[in-house]
Amino acid sequence: MALLFSLILAICTGPGILGSFSRVRLVGGDHRCEGRVELQQDDEWVTVCDDYWNMDSVAVLCRELGCGAARKTMSGTVYGPVTPKDQKVFIHLFRCNGIEESLSQCEREDAIGCSHDEDAGAVCEAIYTGPGILGSFSRVRLVGGDHRCEGRVELRQDDEWVTVCDDYWNMDSVAVLCRELGCGAARKTMSGTVYGPVTPKDQKVFIHSFRCNGIEESLSQCERKDAIGCSHVEDVGVMCERPESVRLADGPGRCQGRVEVKFQGEWSSVCQAGWSFAAAKVVCRQLGCGRATLTRRGCNKATQGQGAIWQRKASCSGQEVSLQDCLSEVWEHNCTHNEDVWVECEDPFALKLVGGRSHCEGRLEVLHKGEWGSVCDDGWGQDADRVVCRQLGCGQPLSPPVKVRRRFGPGVGRIWLDDVKCSGKEPSLEQCLHRSWGYHNCNHREDVAVVCEEQQSGLPDA
């Protein structure tokens, strides 16, 4: 008996078995989203013990694989014998709470005495269900509306655009889509037929409907259900906040700055005398920033407006979705740009440079869901450096040698972003293209470091 226990223990804890892994897959099922759970360690695949394995674990795994909703937890033995026969069992068990984005983020415990009779299996929603019809998409757009933030919802699959069925579609779904497109607040869900016929006529309908809870950052993160019997009569349409109707200008980030309103095609600053903290709350909400923390007048010369001053007075309760929803009246005033309104909101997407001699150099870290994490250098370039330097209120990016960047050291904990691609004109790094939050194939040796000139933009006078 002691010998048997030693042999079983050796399966879990013998030489060459590491506590880290690079990839995960499901093996032996009817499709890629079902099967025995296997992890890749170095050059071999290992199985996972089913102690503590439950639907929370399956939910995380399905999310990581891009397989939609969790369906069932299974015994791995259902999917046939392991291959090769000497395949090992992973040294750790996973204890997930269901909200993690990958198994690597779950808590772990030592796997003691596990054998292949206890291999874990999983069934997720089948993403790929037929030739030519894919359950994944690369881009989303709104078509046929008066501006880019209104129209029929279309998703990009390979080389074609497909529409979305309105089953389960509601204002939570609209909120997620508007957030993904950088279009501010959700206004209305519409029938896609309002925006004209589909082009071309043989355009497909996406194979899944979306069930969002409203807090996701993109449609790809929402739960999905099979779209059965949908036609273009049921195409979804959306109306988001009209873009660029209000902005915060000349601040250290998109959530701080001089309030400007677009009126009759022209950006105008706002006078403090016709303003309130309730109006500041509305602006912060409309811009997708956090709560309002400051509103004041008296920007210094570097941050004063140069053009028109808004000729209206906004009367807000603070609960409105956008500034356009506030009561307003034409207001004759004799304000000057010395009275321009400055507003500061909490920025849900904050960033900082750490490990340097000032806030303008160091390893880049971004704040997401209350946790700081690093950024992988895959796809990173000087245009991205330029965006970071601008957002931090620093000067132009410098191009120091690699050894200088490395002196800031590797990060620890989360790697939040990967494959970041910027044009250099974005006001905030969050508006650059990047993979979904937490998805990467990097380690901390690839953390981004940035060095900027130490030139700050103007801030409000005390």
Coordinates of C-alpha atoms in Angstrom, one line a residue:
M1 CA 0.0 0.0 0.0
A2 CA 2.9 2.4 0.9
L3 CA 4.5 1.6 -2.4
L4 CA 1.2 2.3 -4.3
F5 CA 0.9 5.6 -2.5
S6 CA 4.5 6.5 -3.4
L7 CA 3.8 5.7 -7.1
I8 CA 0.7 7.8 -7.1
L9 CA 2.4 10.7 -5.4
A10 CA 5.3 10.5 -7.9
I11 CA 2.7 11.2 -10.7
C12 CA 1.9 14.5 -9.0
T13 CA 5.2 15.7 -7.6
G14 CA 8.1 14.0 -9.4
P15 CA 11.1 15.7 -11.1
G16 CA 10.3 17.9 -14.1
I17 CA 6.8 18.8 -12.9
L18 CA 6.5 22.6 -12.6
G19 CA 3.8 24.8 -11.0
S20 CA 3.5 27.0 -14.1
F21 CA 2.1 26.5 -17.5
S22 CA 1.9 28.3 -20.8
R23 CA -1.2 27.0 -22.5
V24 CA -4.5 25.2 -21.8
R25 CA -6.7 23.0 -24.1
L26 CA -9.6 20.6 -24.0
V27 CA -8.9 17.2 -25.6
G28 CA -11.2 14.3 -26.7
G29 CA -14.5 16.2 -27.0
D30 CA -16.7 16.7 -30.0
H31 CA -15.3 20.2 -30.6
R32 CA -12.5 22.4 -29.2
C33 CA -14.7 23.7 -26.4
E34 CA -15.3 20.3 -24.7
G35 CA -12.9 17.6 -23.4
R36 CA -10.3 16.6 -20.8
V37 CA -8.5 19.7 -19.4
E38 CA -4.8 19.7 -20.3
L39 CA -2.0 22.3 -19.5
Q40 CA 1.2 22.7 -21.4
Q41 CA 4.4 22.7 -19.3
D42 CA 7.5 23.3 -21.3
D43 CA 7.2 20.7 -24.0
E44 CA 4.6 18.3 -22.6
W45 CA 0.9 18.3 -21.8
V46 CA -0.3 17.4 -18.3
T47 CA -3.8 16.8 -16.9
V48 CA -5.6 18.5 -14.0
C49 CA -6.9 16.8 -10.9
D50 CA -10.6 17.3 -10.2
D51 CA -10.3 18.1 -6.5
Y52 CA -12.0 21.5 -6.0
W53 CA -12.9 21.5 -9.7
N54 CA -16.4 22.9 -10.1
M55 CA -18.6 25.2 -12.4
D56 CA -16.6 28.3 -11.3
S57 CA -13.5 26.6 -12.6
V58 CA -15.2 25.7 -15.8
A59 CA -16.5 29.2 -16.3
V60 CA -13.0 30.6 -16.0
L61 CA -11.6 28.0 -18.4
C62 CA -14.4 28.6 -21.0
R63 CA -13.7 32.3 -20.8
E64 CA -10.0 31.8 -21.3
L65 CA -10.5 29.7 -24.4
G66 CA -13.1 32.0 -25.9
C67 CA -15.7 29.3 -25.7
G68 CA -18.7 31.2 -24.3
A69 CA -20.7 30.0 -21.3
A70 CA -19.8 27.1 -19.0
R71 CA -22.1 24.1 -19.6
K72 CA -20.9 21.2 -17.5
T73 CA -18.1 19.8 -15.4
M74 CA -17.2 16.3 -16.5
S75 CA -14.8 13.5 -15.5
G76 CA -11.8 13.5 -17.9
T77 CA -12.1 9.7 -18.2
V78 CA -15.2 10.3 -20.4
Y79 CA -12.8 11.5 -23.1
G80 CA -10.7 8.4 -23.4
P81 CA -7.4 7.3 -22.0
V82 CA -4.5 9.8 -21.7
T83 CA -1.9 9.9 -24.5
P84 CA 0.9 9.1 -23.9
K85 CA 0.3 6.6 -21.1
D86 CA 3.0 8.2 -18.9
Q87 CA 1.4 11.6 -19.0
K88 CA 1.7 13.5 -15.7
V89 CA -0.9 15.2 -13.5
F90 CA -0.4 18.9 -12.8
I91 CA 1.1 19.6 -9.4
H92 CA -1.6 22.1 -8.3
L93 CA -5.3 22.1 -7.9
F94 CA -7.3 25.2 -8.9
R95 CA -9.7 27.0 -6.6
C96 CA -11.5 29.6 -8.8
N97 CA -14.3 32.0 -7.8
G98 CA -15.6 32.3 -11.3
I99 CA -14.6 35.9 -12.2
E100 CA -11.0 35.3 -13.1
E101 CA -10.0 35.7 -16.8
S102 CA -7.7 32.6 -16.9
L103 CA -6.8 29.6 -14.8
S104 CA -3.4 31.2 -14.0
Q105 CA -5.3 33.8 -11.9
C106 CA -7.1 31.2 -9.7
E107 CA -5.9 30.3 -6.2
R108 CA -4.0 27.0 -6.1
E109 CA -3.4 24.2 -3.6
D110 CA -1.0 21.2 -3.8
A111 CA -2.4 18.2 -5.6
I112 CA -1.7 15.2 -3.4
G113 CA -2.4 11.6 -4.3
C114 CA -4.1 12.3 -7.7
S115 CA -4.3 9.8 -10.5
H116 CA -5.8 9.9 -14.0
D117 CA -9.1 8.5 -12.7
E118 CA -9.5 12.0 -11.3
D119 CA -8.7 14.0 -14.4
A120 CA -11.0 17.1 -14.8
G121 CA -13.1 17.6 -17.9
A122 CA -15.3 20.5 -19.1
V123 CA -18.0 21.3 -21.5
C124 CA -18.4 24.9 -22.7
E125 CA -20.8 26.5 -25.2
A126 CA -19.7 25.3 -28.7
I127 CA -18.3 28.3 -30.4
Y128 CA -17.6 26.8 -33.9
T129 CA -20.8 25.1 -35.1
G130 CA -20.7 24.9 -38.8
P131 CA -18.5 25.5 -41.9
G132 CA -18.2 29.2 -42.8
I133 CA -20.2 30.3 -39.7
L134 CA -17.9 31.4 -36.9
G135 CA -18.7 32.3 -33.4
S136 CA -15.8 34.7 -33.0
F137 CA -15.4 38.2 -34.4
S138 CA -12.6 40.7 -34.6
R139 CA -14.4 44.1 -34.8
V140 CA -17.8 45.8 -34.2
R141 CA -19.3 48.8 -35.9
L142 CA -22.6 50.7 -36.2
V143 CA -23.9 51.3 -39.7
G144 CA -26.5 53.6 -41.3
G145 CA -26.9 56.1 -38.4
D146 CA -26.4 59.9 -38.4
H147 CA -22.9 59.5 -36.7
R148 CA -20.5 56.7 -35.9
C149 CA -22.2 56.0 -32.5
E150 CA -25.6 55.1 -34.0
G151 CA -26.8 52.5 -36.4
R152 CA -27.3 48.8 -37.1
V153 CA -24.9 46.5 -35.2
E154 CA -22.4 44.6 -37.4
L155 CA -19.6 42.3 -36.4
R156 CA -16.5 41.4 -38.5
Q157 CA -16.0 37.7 -39.1
D158 CA -12.9 36.9 -41.2
D159 CA -13.6 39.0 -44.4
E160 CA -17.3 39.8 -44.0
W161 CA -19.6 41.8 -41.8
V162 CA -22.6 40.0 -40.1
T163 CA -25.6 41.4 -38.2
V164 CA -26.7 40.6 -34.7
C165 CA -30.1 39.1 -33.7
D166 CA -32.1 41.0 -31.1
D167 CA -32.9 38.0 -28.9
Y168 CA -31.8 38.9 -25.3
W169 CA -30.6 42.3 -26.5
N170 CA -31.4 45.1 -24.1
M171 CA -30.0 48.3 -22.6
D172 CA -27.2 46.4 -20.8
S173 CA -26.0 45.2 -24.2
V174 CA -26.2 48.7 -25.6
A175 CA -24.1 50.0 -22.6
V176 CA -21.4 47.5 -23.3
L177 CA -21.3 48.2 -27.0
C178 CA -21.2 52.0 -26.5
R179 CA -18.4 51.5 -24.0
E180 CA -16.5 49.4 -26.5
L181 CA -16.8 51.9 -29.3
G182 CA -15.8 54.8 -27.0
C183 CA -19.2 56.4 -27.6
G184 CA -20.2 57.4 -24.1
A185 CA -23.6 56.6 -22.5
A186 CA -26.2 54.2 -24.0
R187 CA -29.2 56.1 -25.2
K188 CA -31.6 53.6 -26.9
T189 CA -31.9 50.1 -28.4
M190 CA -33.5 50.2 -31.9
S191 CA -34.6 47.9 -34.7
G192 CA -31.8 47.5 -37.2
T193 CA -34.3 47.9 -40.0
V194 CA -34.5 51.6 -39.2
Y195 CA -31.1 52.0 -40.7
G196 CA -31.9 50.7 -44.2
P197 CA -31.5 47.3 -45.8
V198 CA -28.4 45.1 -45.3
T199 CA -25.6 45.3 -47.9
P200 CA -24.9 42.9 -49.5
K201 CA -28.3 41.1 -49.7
D202 CA -26.8 37.7 -48.7
Q203 CA -25.3 39.1 -45.5
K204 CA -25.4 36.6 -42.6
V205 CA -26.7 36.9 -39.1
F206 CA -24.3 36.1 -36.3
I207 CA -24.8 32.6 -34.9
H208 CA -25.0 33.9 -31.3
S209 CA -27.2 36.3 -29.4
F210 CA -25.5 38.3 -26.5
R211 CA -26.6 38.4 -22.9
C212 CA -24.7 41.1 -21.2
N213 CA -24.9 42.3 -17.6
G214 CA -23.8 45.8 -18.5
I215 CA -20.3 45.9 -16.8
E216 CA -18.4 44.1 -19.6
E217 CA -15.8 46.1 -21.6
S218 CA -16.7 44.5 -24.9
L219 CA -19.4 42.3 -26.5
S220 CA -16.8 39.5 -26.7
Q221 CA -16.9 39.2 -22.9
C222 CA -20.7 38.8 -22.7
E223 CA -22.5 35.4 -22.3
R224 CA -23.8 34.0 -25.5
K225 CA -26.8 32.0 -26.5
D226 CA -27.5 30.2 -29.8
A227 CA -29.4 32.5 -32.2
I228 CA -32.1 30.2 -33.7
G229 CA -34.3 31.2 -36.6
C230 CA -33.2 34.8 -36.7
S231 CA -33.6 36.9 -39.9
H232 CA -32.7 40.5 -40.8
V233 CA -36.1 41.6 -39.5
E234 CA -34.6 41.0 -36.1
D235 CA -31.3 42.9 -36.6
V236 CA -30.2 45.0 -33.7
G237 CA -29.8 48.7 -33.8
V238 CA -28.2 51.0 -31.2
M239 CA -28.1 54.6 -30.3
C240 CA -25.2 55.8 -28.1
E241 CA -24.3 59.3 -26.9
R242 CA -23.4 61.5 -29.8
P243 CA -19.6 61.6 -29.9
E244 CA -17.6 64.6 -28.9
S245 CA -20.4 66.8 -27.6
V246 CA -18.4 67.6 -24.5
R247 CA -14.7 67.2 -23.6
L248 CA -12.1 68.1 -21.0
A249 CA -9.2 69.8 -22.8
D250 CA -5.6 70.5 -22.0
G251 CA -5.4 68.4 -18.9
P252 CA -3.0 65.6 -17.9
G253 CA -5.6 63.0 -19.2
R254 CA -9.0 62.7 -20.7
C255 CA -10.7 62.9 -17.3
Q256 CA -9.2 66.2 -16.3
G257 CA -9.2 69.5 -18.0
R258 CA -11.1 72.6 -19.2
V259 CA -14.7 71.9 -20.0
E260 CA -15.6 72.5 -23.6
V261 CA -19.0 72.0 -25.3
K262 CA -19.4 71.5 -29.0
F263 CA -22.1 73.9 -30.1
Q264 CA -23.0 74.6 -33.8
G265 CA -19.9 72.9 -34.9
E266 CA -17.5 74.9 -32.7
W267 CA -15.8 74.0 -29.4
S268 CA -16.6 76.6 -26.7
S269 CA -15.3 76.8 -23.2
V270 CA -17.8 77.2 -20.3
C271 CA -18.0 80.1 -17.8
Q272 CA -17.8 79.2 -14.1
A273 CA -20.7 81.6 -13.3
G274 CA -23.2 79.3 -15.1
W275 CA -21.8 76.1 -13.8
S276 CA -22.2 73.8 -10.8
F277 CA -20.7 70.7 -9.2
A278 CA -23.9 68.8 -10.3
A279 CA -23.0 69.6 -13.9
A280 CA -19.4 68.4 -13.3
K281 CA -20.9 65.0 -12.1
V282 CA -22.8 64.8 -15.4
V283 CA -19.8 65.5 -17.5
C284 CA -17.7 62.9 -15.7
R285 CA -20.5 60.3 -16.3
Q286 CA -20.9 61.3 -19.9
L287 CA -17.2 60.9 -20.6
G288 CA -17.1 57.4 -19.0
C289 CA -14.8 58.7 -16.2
G290 CA -15.2 58.1 -12.5
R291 CA -16.9 60.4 -10.0
A292 CA -16.3 64.1 -10.1
T293 CA -13.7 65.3 -7.6
L294 CA -13.2 69.0 -8.4
T295 CA -14.7 71.8 -10.3
R296 CA -13.3 75.3 -10.2
R297 CA -12.5 78.4 -12.3
G298 CA -9.3 80.1 -13.0
C299 CA -7.2 78.0 -15.3
N300 CA -3.7 79.4 -15.7
K301 CA -2.6 80.9 -19.0
A302 CA -1.4 77.6 -20.4
T303 CA -4.8 76.0 -20.1
Q304 CA -7.2 78.9 -20.9
G305 CA -9.5 78.6 -23.9
Q306 CA -8.9 80.7 -27.0
G307 CA -12.2 80.7 -28.8
A308 CA -15.9 81.2 -28.0
I309 CA -17.5 80.9 -24.6
W310 CA -20.7 78.9 -24.4
Q311 CA -23.8 81.1 -24.3
R312 CA -26.0 78.8 -22.2
K313 CA -26.4 78.1 -18.5
A314 CA -26.8 74.4 -17.5
S315 CA -29.1 73.5 -14.7
C316 CA -28.3 69.9 -13.7
S317 CA -29.5 67.7 -10.9
G318 CA -26.4 65.5 -11.2
Q319 CA -28.3 62.4 -12.2
E320 CA -28.5 63.1 -15.9
V321 CA -26.8 60.8 -18.4
S322 CA -25.4 63.7 -20.5
L323 CA -25.1 67.4 -20.4
Q324 CA -27.7 67.6 -23.2
D325 CA -30.2 66.2 -20.7
C326 CA -29.8 69.1 -18.3
L327 CA -32.2 72.0 -18.5
S328 CA -30.4 74.9 -20.2
E329 CA -31.2 78.4 -21.1
V330 CA -29.7 81.1 -23.3
W331 CA -27.5 83.3 -21.0
E332 CA -26.0 86.6 -21.7
H333 CA -22.8 87.1 -19.9
N334 CA -19.6 89.1 -19.9
C335 CA -17.3 86.2 -18.9
T336 CA -13.6 86.0 -20.0
H337 CA -11.4 83.0 -20.3
N338 CA -10.1 83.7 -16.8
E339 CA -13.4 82.2 -15.7
D340 CA -13.2 79.0 -17.8
V341 CA -14.4 75.9 -15.9
W342 CA -11.9 73.2 -15.0
V343 CA -13.2 69.8 -13.9
E344 CA -11.4 66.8 -12.6
C345 CA -12.9 63.3 -12.5
E346 CA -11.5 60.0 -11.2
D347 CA -10.0 58.2 -14.2
P348 CA -11.0 54.5 -14.2
F349 CA -8.1 54.0 -16.6
A350 CA -5.1 55.5 -14.8
L351 CA -1.4 54.9 -15.6
K352 CA 1.9 55.6 -14.0
L353 CA 5.6 55.1 -14.6
V354 CA 7.4 53.5 -11.6
G355 CA 11.0 52.9 -10.7
G356 CA 12.4 56.0 -12.3
R357 CA 13.8 59.3 -11.0
S358 CA 10.5 61.2 -11.7
H359 CA 7.0 60.5 -12.8
C360 CA 8.1 60.9 -16.4
E361 CA 10.2 57.8 -16.6
G362 CA 9.9 54.2 -15.5
R363 CA 8.1 50.9 -16.0
L364 CA 4.6 51.4 -17.3
E365 CA 1.7 50.3 -15.0
V366 CA -2.0 50.7 -15.7
L367 CA -4.9 50.6 -13.3
H368 CA -7.8 48.3 -14.1
K369 CA -10.6 47.1 -11.8
G370 CA -8.7 48.6 -8.8
E371 CA -5.5 46.7 -9.5
W372 CA -2.2 47.9 -11.0
G373 CA -0.5 45.8 -13.6
S374 CA 2.2 46.0 -16.3
V375 CA 2.0 46.2 -20.1
C376 CA 3.7 43.7 -22.5
D377 CA 6.0 45.2 -25.2
D378 CA 4.5 43.1 -28.0
G379 CA 3.5 45.6 -30.7
W380 CA 4.6 48.6 -28.6
G381 CA 6.3 51.5 -30.4
Q382 CA 7.1 55.2 -30.2
D383 CA 3.5 56.2 -31.0
A384 CA 2.4 54.4 -27.8
D385 CA 5.2 56.2 -25.9
R386 CA 3.9 59.5 -27.2
V387 CA 0.4 58.7 -25.9
V388 CA 1.7 57.8 -22.5
C389 CA 3.9 60.9 -22.2
R390 CA 1.0 63.1 -23.2
Q391 CA -1.4 61.5 -20.8
L392 CA 1.0 62.0 -17.9
G393 CA 1.5 65.6 -18.7
C394 CA 5.2 65.0 -19.6
G395 CA 7.1 66.2 -22.7
Q396 CA 8.1 64.3 -25.8
P397 CA 9.1 60.6 -25.6
L398 CA 12.8 59.8 -25.6
S399 CA 14.4 56.7 -27.2
P400 CA 16.9 55.4 -24.6
P401 CA 18.8 52.2 -25.3
V402 CA 17.4 48.9 -24.0
K403 CA 19.7 48.8 -21.1
V404 CA 18.4 52.1 -19.8
R405 CA 14.8 50.8 -20.0
R406 CA 15.7 47.6 -18.2
R407 CA 17.0 49.5 -15.2
F408 CA 13.4 50.0 -14.1
G409 CA 13.1 46.3 -13.4
P410 CA 10.4 43.7 -14.1
G411 CA 7.0 44.1 -12.6
V412 CA 5.1 41.6 -10.4
G413 CA 1.5 40.5 -10.4
R414 CA -0.8 41.2 -13.3
I415 CA 0.1 41.8 -16.9
W416 CA -3.0 43.8 -18.0
L417 CA -2.3 44.7 -21.7
D418 CA -0.7 43.1 -24.7
D419 CA -0.4 43.9 -28.4
V420 CA -1.0 47.6 -27.8
K421 CA -1.0 49.6 -31.1
C422 CA -1.4 53.4 -31.1
S423 CA -1.5 56.0 -33.9
G424 CA 0.1 58.5 -31.5
K425 CA -2.9 60.9 -31.6
E426 CA -5.0 59.2 -28.9
P427 CA -5.6 61.3 -25.8
S428 CA -5.5 58.2 -23.6
L429 CA -3.8 54.8 -23.9
E430 CA -7.2 53.1 -23.3
Q431 CA -8.2 54.3 -26.8
C432 CA -5.4 52.4 -28.5
L433 CA -6.1 49.0 -30.0
H434 CA -5.1 46.1 -27.6
R435 CA -6.1 42.6 -26.7
S436 CA -8.8 42.0 -24.1
W437 CA -7.8 42.9 -20.5
G438 CA -5.6 40.3 -18.9
Y439 CA -5.1 38.3 -22.1
H440 CA -1.4 38.0 -23.1
N441 CA 1.4 35.5 -23.9
C442 CA 4.1 37.4 -22.0
N443 CA 6.2 37.4 -18.9
H444 CA 7.5 40.3 -16.8
R445 CA 10.8 40.4 -18.8
E446 CA 8.7 42.0 -21.5
D447 CA 7.2 44.8 -19.4
V448 CA 7.1 48.2 -21.2
A449 CA 9.2 51.0 -19.9
V450 CA 8.8 54.6 -21.1
V451 CA 11.1 57.7 -20.8
C452 CA 9.7 61.2 -21.5
E453 CA 11.0 64.7 -21.3
E454 CA 10.1 66.3 -18.0
Q455 CA 7.9 69.0 -19.3
Q456 CA 4.5 69.3 -17.6
S457 CA 1.3 70.7 -19.1
G458 CA -0.4 73.6 -17.3
L459 CA -2.6 72.9 -14.3
P460 CA -5.3 75.1 -12.7
D461 CA -4.1 78.0 -10.5
A462 CA -4.5 77.6 -6.8

